[in-house]
């Protein structure tokens, strides 16, 4: 029979507790319905978006960063992350995208870039709370657009 010190016994209990807590958390997440996970992701996007808007406003006002510089660096970082994601998932940027979807993907990218540039200009020209309020009316405008452009 091995005799261990009280300190070693406590360390073993803490190590076991950490493993059990992690498995409880991972079990909690895996038991969530996809809809609930989506809501959590949307809330995280809202939090990060608000932080981003505040940082962008401070950078443009306090540090005199130009709007297009902010847009360029965001696009650059998105491109780098996208390249890493494509590489890790062992996908080819063009070969794995069906040719019939390439125009739609390109159009989506252009619209997202134009939309992002517009929101950064809005942040530069309006108080932050007004920009955020208008930005959060997106679901309403999506509904209006779906009525105007069905399909």
XYZ file of N, CA and C in Angstrom:
453
model
N 0.837 -1.175 0.000
C 0.000 0.000 0.000
C 0.885 1.242 0.000
N 0.573 2.144 -0.916
C 1.391 3.349 -1.048
C 0.823 4.441 -0.140
N 1.693 5.113 0.557
C 1.290 6.203 1.441
C 1.606 7.502 0.727
N 0.598 8.376 0.600
C 0.819 9.670 -0.045
C 0.551 10.775 0.967
N 1.188 11.887 0.743
C 1.046 13.018 1.663
C -0.318 13.673 1.474
N -0.692 14.482 2.452
C -1.956 15.210 2.374
C -1.936 16.175 1.186
N -0.763 16.754 0.923
C -0.631 17.682 -0.198
C -0.869 16.965 -1.526
N -0.280 15.761 -1.671
C -0.464 14.990 -2.894
C -1.917 14.542 -3.029
N -2.539 14.173 -1.924
C -3.932 13.760 -1.950
C -4.825 14.909 -2.412
N -4.576 16.116 -1.885
C -5.344 17.287 -2.283
C -5.142 17.589 -3.766
N -3.885 17.485 -4.247
C -3.590 17.731 -5.654
C -4.349 16.746 -6.537
N -4.401 15.489 -6.131
C -5.139 14.489 -6.907
C -6.628 14.826 -6.961
N -7.194 15.279 -5.828
C -8.609 15.645 -5.801
C -8.886 16.834 -6.722
N -8.000 17.818 -6.695
C -8.173 18.997 -7.554
C -8.059 18.589 -9.013
N -7.077 17.758 -9.352
C -6.927 17.304 -10.735
C -8.169 16.555 -11.190
N -8.692 15.663 -10.337
C -9.893 14.916 -10.683
C -11.087 15.856 -10.851
N -11.187 16.879 -10.006
C -12.299 17.809 -10.075
C -12.250 18.592 -11.388
N -11.073 19.024 -11.807
C -10.959 19.778 -13.048
C -11.426 18.939 -14.233
N -11.044 17.672 -14.272
C -11.451 16.782 -15.356
C -12.960 16.605 -15.335
N -13.523 16.404 -14.146
C -14.968 16.225 -14.048
C -15.721 17.488 -14.433
N -15.223 18.644 -14.018
C -15.891 19.887 -14.387
C -15.840 20.101 -15.888
N -14.703 19.783 -16.521
C -14.603 19.939 -17.970
C -15.568 19.013 -18.676
N -15.649 17.758 -18.228
C -16.558 16.824 -18.885
C -18.007 17.243 -18.664
N -18.309 17.860 -17.514
C -19.661 18.353 -17.272
C -19.979 19.505 -18.221
N -19.007 20.397 -18.441
C -19.226 21.505 -19.364
C -19.390 21.018 -20.794
N -18.529 20.109 -21.207
C -18.638 19.610 -22.575
C -19.932 18.832 -22.750
N -20.368 18.120 -21.711
C -21.642 17.422 -21.779
C -22.795 18.400 -21.869
N -22.695 19.501 -21.145
C -23.717 20.534 -21.184
C -23.847 21.092 -22.588
N -22.722 21.397 -23.224
C -22.740 21.972 -24.561
C -23.270 20.980 -25.581
N -22.848 19.728 -25.476
C -23.291 18.737 -26.462
C -24.767 18.400 -26.311
N -25.356 18.670 -25.137
C -26.778 18.398 -24.937
C -27.680 19.535 -25.408
N -27.095 20.656 -25.765
C -27.903 21.777 -26.249
C -28.426 21.489 -27.649
N -29.616 21.983 -27.927
C -30.179 21.882 -29.270
C -29.458 22.874 -30.177
N -29.389 22.592 -31.470
C -28.722 23.519 -32.398
C -29.290 24.933 -32.327
N -30.590 25.062 -32.109
C -31.212 26.387 -32.011
C -30.650 27.166 -30.825
N -30.463 26.486 -29.688
C -29.921 27.151 -28.502
C -28.457 27.543 -28.713
N -27.703 26.674 -29.377
C -26.315 27.020 -29.694
C -26.274 28.245 -30.605
N -27.197 28.302 -31.567
C -27.247 29.433 -32.488
C -27.533 30.724 -31.738
N -28.430 30.668 -30.766
C -28.746 31.861 -29.979
C -27.518 32.332 -29.205
N -26.769 31.388 -28.646
C -25.543 31.747 -27.917
C -24.539 32.400 -28.868
N -24.389 31.827 -30.070
C -23.465 32.408 -31.044
C -23.903 33.815 -31.454
N -25.206 34.014 -31.626
C -25.705 35.339 -31.999
C -25.436 36.343 -30.884
N -25.641 35.932 -29.646
C -25.369 36.828 -28.514
C -23.881 37.164 -28.439
N -23.023 36.169 -28.689
C -21.583 36.443 -28.708
C -21.232 37.433 -29.816
N -21.861 37.275 -30.968
C -21.618 38.197 -32.077
C -22.052 39.617 -31.684
N -23.164 39.712 -30.968
C -23.642 41.015 -30.523
C -22.649 41.665 -29.570
N -22.137 40.875 -28.629
C -21.158 41.400 -27.668
C -19.885 41.847 -28.388
N -19.361 40.961 -29.255
C -18.132 41.304 -29.969
C -18.358 42.477 -30.927
N -19.541 42.545 -31.538
C -19.856 43.652 -32.437
C -19.877 44.984 -31.701
N -20.492 44.983 -30.519
C -20.533 46.223 -29.726
C -19.125 46.646 -29.316
N -18.317 45.671 -28.911
C -16.925 45.983 -28.563
C -16.169 46.517 -29.776
N -16.378 45.874 -30.920
C -15.704 46.326 -32.131
C -16.109 47.757 -32.475
N -17.408 48.052 -32.418
C -17.866 49.401 -32.764
C -17.257 50.438 -31.831
N -17.196 50.110 -30.550
C -16.580 51.041 -29.597
C -15.107 51.259 -29.877
N -14.399 50.180 -30.171
C -12.966 50.279 -30.479
C -12.758 51.064 -31.777
N -13.609 50.812 -32.766
C -13.487 51.525 -34.043
C -13.718 53.019 -33.846
N -14.741 53.354 -33.052
C -15.022 54.769 -32.793
C -13.836 55.432 -32.095
N -13.291 54.753 -31.095
C -12.138 55.306 -30.368
C -10.922 55.439 -31.289
N -10.704 54.456 -32.146
C -9.551 54.501 -33.052
C -9.689 55.660 -34.039
N -10.904 55.863 -34.554
C -11.088 56.928 -35.538
C -11.060 58.312 -34.897
N -11.579 58.424 -33.697
C -11.599 59.738 -33.035
C -10.313 60.005 -32.259
N -9.921 59.054 -31.408
C -8.773 59.270 -30.534
C -7.436 59.112 -31.232
N -7.307 58.069 -32.045
C -6.017 57.780 -32.673
C -5.939 58.267 -34.113
N -7.009 58.869 -34.602
C -7.061 59.407 -35.965
C -6.778 58.353 -37.034
N -7.313 57.163 -36.839
C -7.206 56.107 -37.848
C -8.241 56.402 -38.932
N -7.845 56.284 -40.176
C -8.744 56.545 -41.286
C -9.697 55.364 -41.473
N -10.890 55.655 -41.980
C -11.911 54.630 -42.169
C -11.410 53.509 -43.079
N -10.807 53.861 -44.187
C -10.366 52.839 -45.133
C -9.206 52.014 -44.570
N -8.393 52.593 -43.693
C -7.348 51.812 -43.027
C -7.975 50.737 -42.152
N -9.010 51.117 -41.416
C -9.716 50.167 -40.565
C -10.333 49.051 -41.407
N -10.944 49.416 -42.514
C -11.540 48.417 -43.410
C -10.473 47.509 -44.011
N -9.360 48.093 -44.420
C -8.286 47.298 -45.019
C -7.751 46.266 -44.030
N -7.474 46.692 -42.797
C -6.911 45.756 -41.824
C -7.909 44.666 -41.452
N -9.186 44.998 -41.384
C -10.179 43.966 -41.090
C -10.230 42.962 -42.231
N -10.237 43.446 -43.457
C -10.251 42.538 -44.611
C -8.997 41.669 -44.648
N -7.856 42.264 -44.332
C -6.602 41.511 -44.317
C -6.650 40.393 -43.267
N -7.100 40.719 -42.070
C -7.186 39.713 -41.009
C -8.198 38.625 -41.382
N -9.337 39.022 -41.944
C -10.319 38.021 -42.390
C -9.725 37.104 -43.452
N -8.953 37.672 -44.368
C -8.329 36.862 -45.417
C -7.330 35.864 -44.822
N -6.532 36.315 -43.885
C -5.546 35.428 -43.254
C -6.245 34.300 -42.498
N -7.275 34.635 -41.734
C -8.020 33.605 -40.987
C -8.696 32.640 -41.956
N -9.262 33.157 -43.048
C -9.902 32.285 -44.035
C -8.888 31.348 -44.677
N -7.706 31.842 -44.999
C -6.660 30.988 -45.582
C -6.246 29.887 -44.609
N -6.105 30.255 -43.335
C -5.742 29.237 -42.337
C -6.854 28.201 -42.191
N -8.112 28.647 -42.198
C -9.234 27.718 -42.080
C -9.287 26.772 -43.265
N -9.102 27.303 -44.461
C -9.105 26.471 -45.665
C -7.958 25.466 -45.613
N -6.795 25.897 -45.171
C -5.628 25.011 -45.085
C -5.833 23.908 -44.055
N -6.335 24.278 -42.874
C -6.546 23.291 -41.811
C -7.577 22.249 -42.237
N -8.611 22.678 -42.949
C -9.663 21.753 -43.391
C -9.315 21.047 -44.698
N -8.118 21.293 -45.212
C -7.603 20.652 -46.426
C -8.555 20.831 -47.604
N -8.967 22.061 -47.778
C -9.840 22.418 -48.893
C -9.062 23.275 -49.860
N -9.469 23.253 -51.109
C -8.887 24.138 -52.114
C -9.850 25.294 -52.314
N -9.295 26.487 -52.400
C -10.113 27.694 -52.440
C -11.088 27.702 -53.614
N -10.675 27.218 -54.785
C -11.535 27.271 -55.960
C -12.044 25.897 -56.389
N -11.228 24.878 -56.291
C -11.637 23.553 -56.769
C -12.793 22.971 -55.960
N -12.830 23.229 -54.661
C -13.868 22.655 -53.811
C -15.151 23.479 -53.788
N -15.155 24.617 -54.452
C -16.362 25.432 -54.562
C -17.000 25.151 -55.915
N -18.227 24.621 -55.922
C -18.879 24.327 -57.206
C -18.944 25.567 -58.094
N -18.668 25.385 -59.364
C -18.580 26.525 -60.281
C -19.891 27.298 -60.372
N -21.037 26.626 -60.175
C -22.315 27.339 -60.263
C -22.549 28.266 -59.071
N -21.762 28.133 -58.003
C -21.918 28.980 -56.819
C -20.857 30.081 -56.725
N -19.891 30.067 -57.608
C -18.790 31.029 -57.497
C -19.248 32.470 -57.625
N -20.160 32.749 -58.552
C -20.640 34.117 -58.726
C -21.399 34.580 -57.480
N -22.205 33.698 -56.895
C -22.950 34.070 -55.691
C -22.009 34.338 -54.513
N -20.978 33.512 -54.382
C -20.018 33.710 -53.297
C -19.270 35.023 -53.492
N -18.855 35.302 -54.711
C -18.174 36.568 -55.001
C -19.093 37.756 -54.723
N -20.347 37.660 -55.151
C -21.304 38.734 -54.904
C -21.520 38.935 -53.398
N -21.623 37.841 -52.658
C -21.788 37.940 -51.204
C -20.586 38.638 -50.577
N -19.386 38.280 -51.015
C -18.173 38.916 -50.491
C -18.160 40.409 -50.782
N -18.538 40.790 -51.983
C -18.571 42.205 -52.343
C -19.612 42.963 -51.522
N -20.791 42.354 -51.335
C -21.846 43.001 -50.543
C -21.425 43.130 -49.078
N -20.768 42.106 -48.541
C -20.314 42.169 -47.148
C -19.249 43.249 -46.966
N -18.355 43.372 -47.935
C -17.324 44.410 -47.859
C -17.955 45.797 -47.944
N -18.910 45.970 -48.850
C -19.596 47.260 -48.966
C -20.386 47.564 -47.693
N -21.042 46.560 -47.141
C -21.800 46.754 -45.904
C -20.903 47.113 -44.736
N -19.777 46.427 -44.626
C -18.856 46.729 -43.538
C -18.283 48.134 -43.676
N -17.906 48.498 -44.889
C -17.366 49.838 -45.112
C -18.412 50.892 -44.760
N -19.660 50.620 -45.103
C -20.745 51.555 -44.778
C -20.918 51.710 -43.273
N -20.866 50.609 -42.540
C -21.051 50.704 -41.089
C -19.881 51.446 -40.447
N -18.679 51.284 -40.974
C -17.532 52.003 -40.415
C -17.664 53.502 -40.694
N -18.119 53.868 -41.894
C -18.370 55.286 -42.167
C -19.460 55.828 -41.258
N -20.506 55.020 -40.993
C -21.578 55.462 -40.094
C -21.035 55.684 -38.680
N -20.176 54.766 -38.218
C -19.579 54.906 -36.886
C -18.754 56.191 -36.819
N -18.096 56.525 -37.917
C -17.262 57.724 -37.938
C -18.096 59.000 -37.908
N -19.293 58.957 -38.508
C -20.081 60.177 -38.676
C -21.248 60.353 -37.708
N -21.602 59.320 -36.966
C -22.725 59.389 -36.034
C -22.275 59.000 -34.639
N -23.029 59.402 -33.633
C -22.736 58.870 -32.297
C -22.900 57.344 -32.293
N -22.115 56.690 -31.494
C -22.073 55.232 -31.493
C -23.424 54.600 -31.191
N -24.182 55.156 -30.239
C -25.454 54.537 -29.881
C -26.455 54.613 -31.029
N -26.417 55.674 -31.835
C -27.325 55.775 -32.983
C -26.922 54.768 -34.052
N -25.633 54.654 -34.310
C -25.150 53.683 -35.290
C -25.547 52.271 -34.893
N -25.370 51.936 -33.626
C -25.710 50.595 -33.151
C -27.206 50.349 -33.246
N -28.005 51.345 -32.909
C -29.457 51.195 -33.001
C -29.891 50.960 -34.441
N -29.367 51.749 -35.347
C -29.716 51.577 -36.765
C -29.228 50.225 -37.264
N -28.017 49.842 -36.876
C -27.460 48.553 -37.301
C -28.336 47.397 -36.817
N -28.916 47.537 -35.635
C -29.747 46.464 -35.089
C -31.141 46.410 -35.689
N -31.462 47.308 -36.624
C -32.723 47.208 -37.350
C -32.584 46.306 -38.580
N -31.451 45.648 -38.723
C -31.209 44.775 -39.873
C -32.311 43.729 -40.075
N -32.807 43.059 -39.028
C -33.886 42.083 -39.264
C -35.128 42.716 -39.903
N -35.463 43.928 -39.497
C -36.605 44.614 -40.105
C -36.373 44.829 -41.593
N -35.186 45.341 -41.942
C -34.901 45.618 -43.344
C -34.770 44.340 -44.159
N -34.349 43.275 -43.534
C -34.314 41.993 -44.230
C -35.732 41.563 -44.590
N -36.655 41.752 -43.647
C -38.063 41.435 -43.928
C -38.626 42.279 -45.051
N -38.336 43.577 -45.035
C -38.807 44.469 -46.103
C -38.221 44.034 -47.444
N -36.917 43.739 -47.463
C -36.279 43.309 -48.716
C -36.855 41.993 -49.221
N -37.217 41.089 -48.304
C -37.783 39.805 -48.749
C -39.149 40.013 -49.392
N -39.871 41.050 -48.971
C -41.137 41.361 -49.619
C -40.928 42.015 -50.985
N -39.911 42.873 -51.063
C -39.635 43.563 -52.320
C -38.954 42.676 -53.352
N -38.117 41.779 -52.863
C -37.354 40.908 -53.764
C -37.596 39.444 -53.387
N -38.769 38.910 -53.661
C -39.051 37.521 -53.253
C -38.180 36.542 -54.036
N -37.979 35.407 -53.410
C -37.212 34.391 -54.131
C -36.315 33.696 -53.301
